[in-house]
mmCIF file of C-alpha atoms and ligand atoms in Angstrom:
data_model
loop_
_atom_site.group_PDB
_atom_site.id
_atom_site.type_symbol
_atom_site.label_atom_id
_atom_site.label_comp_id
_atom_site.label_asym_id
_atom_site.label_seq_id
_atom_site.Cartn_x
_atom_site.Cartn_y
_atom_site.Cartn_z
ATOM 1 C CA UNK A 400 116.261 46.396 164.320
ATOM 2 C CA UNK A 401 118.980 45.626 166.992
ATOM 3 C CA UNK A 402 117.656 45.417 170.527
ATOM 4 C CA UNK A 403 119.577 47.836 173.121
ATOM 5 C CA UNK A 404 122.204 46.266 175.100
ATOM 6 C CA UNK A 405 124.121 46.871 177.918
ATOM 7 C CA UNK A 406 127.500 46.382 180.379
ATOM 8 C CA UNK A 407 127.061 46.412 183.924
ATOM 9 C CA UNK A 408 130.916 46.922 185.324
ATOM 10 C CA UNK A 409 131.349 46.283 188.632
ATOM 11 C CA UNK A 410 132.975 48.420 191.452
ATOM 12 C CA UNK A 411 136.811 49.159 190.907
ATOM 13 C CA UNK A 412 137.059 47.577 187.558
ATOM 14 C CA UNK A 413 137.062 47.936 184.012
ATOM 15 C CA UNK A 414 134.819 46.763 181.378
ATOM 16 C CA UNK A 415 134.857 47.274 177.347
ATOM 17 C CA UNK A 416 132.126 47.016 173.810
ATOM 18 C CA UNK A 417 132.510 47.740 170.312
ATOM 19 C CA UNK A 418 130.747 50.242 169.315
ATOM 20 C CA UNK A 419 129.661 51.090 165.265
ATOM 21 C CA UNK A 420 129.206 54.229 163.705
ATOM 22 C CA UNK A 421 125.795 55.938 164.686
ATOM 23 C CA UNK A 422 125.142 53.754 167.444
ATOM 24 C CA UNK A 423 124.908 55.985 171.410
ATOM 25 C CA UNK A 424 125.902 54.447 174.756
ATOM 26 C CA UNK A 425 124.636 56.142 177.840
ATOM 27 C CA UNK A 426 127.265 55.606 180.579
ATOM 28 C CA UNK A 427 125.198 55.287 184.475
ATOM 29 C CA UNK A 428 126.596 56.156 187.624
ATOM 30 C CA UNK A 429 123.491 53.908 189.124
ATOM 31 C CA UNK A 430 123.974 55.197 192.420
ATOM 32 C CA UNK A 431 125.694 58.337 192.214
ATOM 33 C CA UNK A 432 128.961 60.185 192.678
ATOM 34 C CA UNK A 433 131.183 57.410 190.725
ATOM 35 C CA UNK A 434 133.928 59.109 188.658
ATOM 36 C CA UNK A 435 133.949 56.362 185.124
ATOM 37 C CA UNK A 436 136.846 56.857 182.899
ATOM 38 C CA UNK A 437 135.958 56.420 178.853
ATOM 39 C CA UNK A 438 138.479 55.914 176.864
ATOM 40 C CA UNK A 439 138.211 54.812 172.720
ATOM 41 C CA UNK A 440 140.360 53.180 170.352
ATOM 42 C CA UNK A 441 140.043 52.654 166.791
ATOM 43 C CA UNK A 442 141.779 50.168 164.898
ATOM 44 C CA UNK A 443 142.302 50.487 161.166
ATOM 45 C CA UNK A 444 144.482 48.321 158.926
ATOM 46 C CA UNK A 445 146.895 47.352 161.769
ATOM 47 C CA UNK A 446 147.103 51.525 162.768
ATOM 48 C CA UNK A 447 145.664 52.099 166.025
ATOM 49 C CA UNK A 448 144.659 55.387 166.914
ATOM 50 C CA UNK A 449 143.081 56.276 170.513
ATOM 51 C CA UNK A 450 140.752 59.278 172.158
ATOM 52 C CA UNK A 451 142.921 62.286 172.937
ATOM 53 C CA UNK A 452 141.971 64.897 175.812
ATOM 54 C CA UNK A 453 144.740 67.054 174.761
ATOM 55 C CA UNK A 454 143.961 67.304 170.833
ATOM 56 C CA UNK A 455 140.318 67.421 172.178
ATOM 57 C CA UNK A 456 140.905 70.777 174.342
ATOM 58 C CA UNK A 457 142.903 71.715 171.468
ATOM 59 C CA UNK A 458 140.437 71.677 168.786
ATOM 60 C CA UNK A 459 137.206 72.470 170.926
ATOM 61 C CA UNK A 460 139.500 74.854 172.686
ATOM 62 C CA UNK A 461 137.528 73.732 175.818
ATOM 63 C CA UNK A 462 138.705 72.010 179.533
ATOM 64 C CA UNK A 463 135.725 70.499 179.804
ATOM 65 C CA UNK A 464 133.361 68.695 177.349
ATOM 66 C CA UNK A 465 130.378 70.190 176.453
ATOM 67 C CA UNK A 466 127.052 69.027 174.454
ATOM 68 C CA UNK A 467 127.100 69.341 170.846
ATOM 69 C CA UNK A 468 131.046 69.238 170.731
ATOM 70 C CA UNK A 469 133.038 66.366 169.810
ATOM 71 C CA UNK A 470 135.770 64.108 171.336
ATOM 72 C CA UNK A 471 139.114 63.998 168.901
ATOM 73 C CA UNK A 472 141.280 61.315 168.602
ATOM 74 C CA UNK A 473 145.398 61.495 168.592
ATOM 75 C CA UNK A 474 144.921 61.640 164.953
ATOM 76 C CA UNK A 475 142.783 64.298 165.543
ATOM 77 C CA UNK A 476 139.515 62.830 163.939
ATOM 78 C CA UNK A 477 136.115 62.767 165.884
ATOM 79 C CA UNK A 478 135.638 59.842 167.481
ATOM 80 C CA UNK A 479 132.580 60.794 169.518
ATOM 81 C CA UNK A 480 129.791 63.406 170.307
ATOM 82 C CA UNK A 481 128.133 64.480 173.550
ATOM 83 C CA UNK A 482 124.462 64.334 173.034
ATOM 84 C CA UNK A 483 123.148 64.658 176.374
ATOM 85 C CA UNK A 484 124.897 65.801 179.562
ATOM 86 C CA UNK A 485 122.238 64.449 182.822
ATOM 87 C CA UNK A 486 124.700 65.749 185.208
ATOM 88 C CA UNK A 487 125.650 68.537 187.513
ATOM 89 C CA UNK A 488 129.215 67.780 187.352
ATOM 90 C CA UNK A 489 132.275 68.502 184.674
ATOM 91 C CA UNK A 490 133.928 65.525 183.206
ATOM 92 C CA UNK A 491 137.331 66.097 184.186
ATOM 93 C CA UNK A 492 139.611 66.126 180.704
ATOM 94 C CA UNK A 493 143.389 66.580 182.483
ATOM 95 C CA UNK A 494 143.767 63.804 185.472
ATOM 96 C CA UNK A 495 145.613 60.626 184.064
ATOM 97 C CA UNK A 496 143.908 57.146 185.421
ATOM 98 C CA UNK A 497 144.207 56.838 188.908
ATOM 99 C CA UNK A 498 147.400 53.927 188.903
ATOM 100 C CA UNK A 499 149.446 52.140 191.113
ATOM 101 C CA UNK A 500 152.242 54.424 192.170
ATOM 102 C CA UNK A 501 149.073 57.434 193.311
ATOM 103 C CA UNK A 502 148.338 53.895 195.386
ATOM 104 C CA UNK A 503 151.821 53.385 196.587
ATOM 105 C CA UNK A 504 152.224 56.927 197.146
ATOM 106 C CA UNK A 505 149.186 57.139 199.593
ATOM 107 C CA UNK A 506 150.374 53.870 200.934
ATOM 108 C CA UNK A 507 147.857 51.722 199.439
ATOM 109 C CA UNK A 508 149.954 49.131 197.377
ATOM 110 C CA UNK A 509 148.236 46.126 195.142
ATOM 111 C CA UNK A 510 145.258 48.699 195.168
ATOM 112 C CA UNK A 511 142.943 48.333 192.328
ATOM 113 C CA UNK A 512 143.655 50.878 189.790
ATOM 114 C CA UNK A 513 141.768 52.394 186.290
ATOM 115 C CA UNK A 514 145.278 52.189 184.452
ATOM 116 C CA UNK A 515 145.546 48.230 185.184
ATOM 117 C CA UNK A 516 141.692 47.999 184.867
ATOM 118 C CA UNK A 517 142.320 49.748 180.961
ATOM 119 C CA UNK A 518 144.806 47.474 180.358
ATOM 120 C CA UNK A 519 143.081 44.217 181.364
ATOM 121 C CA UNK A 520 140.709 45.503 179.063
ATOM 122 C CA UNK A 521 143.044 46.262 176.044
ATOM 123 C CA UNK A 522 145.089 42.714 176.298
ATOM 124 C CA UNK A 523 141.576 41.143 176.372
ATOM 125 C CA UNK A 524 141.120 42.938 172.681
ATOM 126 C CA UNK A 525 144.449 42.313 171.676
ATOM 127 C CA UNK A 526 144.932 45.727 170.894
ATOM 128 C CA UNK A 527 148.814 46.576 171.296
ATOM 129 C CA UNK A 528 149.196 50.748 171.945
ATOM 130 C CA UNK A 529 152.345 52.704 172.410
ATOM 131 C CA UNK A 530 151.187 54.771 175.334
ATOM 132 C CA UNK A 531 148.578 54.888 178.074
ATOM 133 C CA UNK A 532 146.213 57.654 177.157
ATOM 134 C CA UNK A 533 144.332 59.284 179.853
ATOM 135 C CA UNK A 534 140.700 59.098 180.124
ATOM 136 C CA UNK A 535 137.944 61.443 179.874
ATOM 137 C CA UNK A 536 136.982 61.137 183.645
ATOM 138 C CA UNK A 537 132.790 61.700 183.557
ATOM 139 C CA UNK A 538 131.085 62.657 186.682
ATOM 140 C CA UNK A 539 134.502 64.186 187.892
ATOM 141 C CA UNK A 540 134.753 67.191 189.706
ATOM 142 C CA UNK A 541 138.154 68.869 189.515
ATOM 143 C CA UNK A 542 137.982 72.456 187.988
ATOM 144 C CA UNK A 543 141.194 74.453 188.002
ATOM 145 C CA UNK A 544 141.176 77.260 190.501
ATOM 146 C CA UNK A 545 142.048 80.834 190.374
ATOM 147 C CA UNK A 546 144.932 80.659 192.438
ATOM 148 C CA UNK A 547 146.312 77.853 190.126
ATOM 149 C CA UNK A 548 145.424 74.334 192.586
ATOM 150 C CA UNK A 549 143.765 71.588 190.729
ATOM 151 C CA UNK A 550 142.043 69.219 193.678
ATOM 152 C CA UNK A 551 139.623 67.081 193.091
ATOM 153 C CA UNK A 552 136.574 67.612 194.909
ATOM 154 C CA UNK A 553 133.649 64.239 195.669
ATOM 155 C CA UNK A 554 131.436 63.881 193.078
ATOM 156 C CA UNK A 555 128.350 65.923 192.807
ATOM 157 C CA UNK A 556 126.801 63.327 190.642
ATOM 158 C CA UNK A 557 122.686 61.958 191.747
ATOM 159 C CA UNK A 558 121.882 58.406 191.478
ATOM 160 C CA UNK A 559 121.417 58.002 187.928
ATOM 161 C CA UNK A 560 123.317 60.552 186.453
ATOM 162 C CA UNK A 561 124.224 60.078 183.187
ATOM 163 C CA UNK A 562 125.601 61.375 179.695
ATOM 164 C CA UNK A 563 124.848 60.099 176.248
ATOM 165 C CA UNK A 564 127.820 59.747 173.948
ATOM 166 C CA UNK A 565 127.213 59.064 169.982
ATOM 167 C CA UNK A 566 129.731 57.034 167.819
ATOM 168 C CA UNK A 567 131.134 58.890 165.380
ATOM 169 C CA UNK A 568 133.270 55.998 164.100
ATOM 170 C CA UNK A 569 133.590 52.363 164.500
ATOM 171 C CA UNK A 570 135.714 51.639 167.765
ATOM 172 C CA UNK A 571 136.641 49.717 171.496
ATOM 173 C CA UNK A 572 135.245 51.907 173.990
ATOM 174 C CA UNK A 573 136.547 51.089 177.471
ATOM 175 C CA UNK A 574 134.711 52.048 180.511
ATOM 176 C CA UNK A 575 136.952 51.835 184.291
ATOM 177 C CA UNK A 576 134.245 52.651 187.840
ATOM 178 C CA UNK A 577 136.974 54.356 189.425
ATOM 179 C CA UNK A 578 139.038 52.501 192.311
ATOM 180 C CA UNK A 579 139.153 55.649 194.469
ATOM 181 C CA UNK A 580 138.496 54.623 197.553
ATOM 182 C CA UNK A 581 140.666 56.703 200.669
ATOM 183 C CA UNK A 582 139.869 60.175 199.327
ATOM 184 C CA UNK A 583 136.580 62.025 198.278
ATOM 185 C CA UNK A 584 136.972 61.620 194.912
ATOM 186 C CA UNK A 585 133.754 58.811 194.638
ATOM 187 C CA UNK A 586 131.975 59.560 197.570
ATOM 188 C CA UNK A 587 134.068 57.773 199.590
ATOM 189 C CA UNK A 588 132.872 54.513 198.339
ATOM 190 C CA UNK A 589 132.935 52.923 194.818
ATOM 191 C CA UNK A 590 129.824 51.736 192.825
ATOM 192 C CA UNK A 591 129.326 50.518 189.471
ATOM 193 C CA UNK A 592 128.505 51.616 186.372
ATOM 194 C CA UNK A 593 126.339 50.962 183.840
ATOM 195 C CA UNK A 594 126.755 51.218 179.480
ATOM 196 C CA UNK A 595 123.525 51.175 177.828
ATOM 197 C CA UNK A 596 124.470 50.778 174.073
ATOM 198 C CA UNK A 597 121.438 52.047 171.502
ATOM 199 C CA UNK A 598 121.633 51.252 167.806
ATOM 200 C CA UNK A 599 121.540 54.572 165.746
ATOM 201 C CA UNK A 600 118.839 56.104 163.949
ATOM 202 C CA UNK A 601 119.317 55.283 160.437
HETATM 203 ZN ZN1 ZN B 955 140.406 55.609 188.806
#
């Protein structure tokens, strides 16, 4: 039987595994209120086809992931399952990566960024795709409120808080510790996070 395995990425960057169908990854935030970006991408006879928040709020009719329900892709199939949520905190499914220009725009240029950090990632896996999704941001805490502002709040996220997500298909699953560093959004600092990868149960 395959041992478990994991990927330690490091504060402000990105980091990336293949996962199989059946297999479970437990994404960290070791030492608490780190926002990680997942994104997944599936690559079938030269098609590529990517995890979509929209067709997943869509389909689940949901803002926010919950356990038992499935992440879709842009062709809406399910790429992924929440099995366990160990966290206090939403998991943000309508914030794009953070990226340069929210960088330039706070007057932080050549920051490091989650879009770059993706795409590092992707170019590493030669995998060519038309458009930058956005992520599923775990551990994220920006809930729409009633008067219609979206802010995003610091994480709420303990040391070790963590969700386990099961492989519904074969795919690259790409993991970015947010770069956030001048506003609340991390806890005013930025850890690491951790991918613990488990081989599935048949
Ligand atoms: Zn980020």
């Amino acid at each position: 039987m395959p041992a478990r395995r994991h990927v330690d990425i490091a504060p402000q960057s990105g980091g990336s595994v293949r996962l199989f169908t059946g297999e479970t990854v437990r994404v960290i935030d070791l030492e608490g209120q780190q926002v990680a970006d997942l994104w997944a991408f599936v690559v079938d006879g030269g098609i590529v086809d990517w995890l979509s928040v929209s067709q997943t709020r869509d389909i689940t009719e949901r803002l926010f992931p919950t356990v038992g329900e499935s992440f879709y892709s842009e062709q809406a199939v399910v790429l992924l399952t929440l099995v366990e949520d160990n966290s206090p905190c939403p998991h943000d499914m309508l914030f794009p990566a953070c990226n340069h220009r929210l960088y330039d725009r706070a007057g932080y240029p050549n920051h490091p960024n989650c879009r770059n950090n993706l795409l590092t990632e992707l170019r590493s896996a030669r995998i060519d795709v038309p458009i930058v999704p956005d992520p599923v941001n775990l551990f994220q805490r920006s809930e729409p409120q009633a008067d219609g502002r979206l802010e995003v709040l610091a994480s709420d996220n303990p040391p070790g808080g963590n969700v386990l997500l099961r492989a519904d298909k074969d795919f690259l699953l790409v993991v970015t510790a947010c770069s956030v560093d001048y506003h609340p959004t991390n806890g005013d600092r930025c850890t690491g996070i951790r991918l613990e990868i488990s081989p599935g149960s048949q």
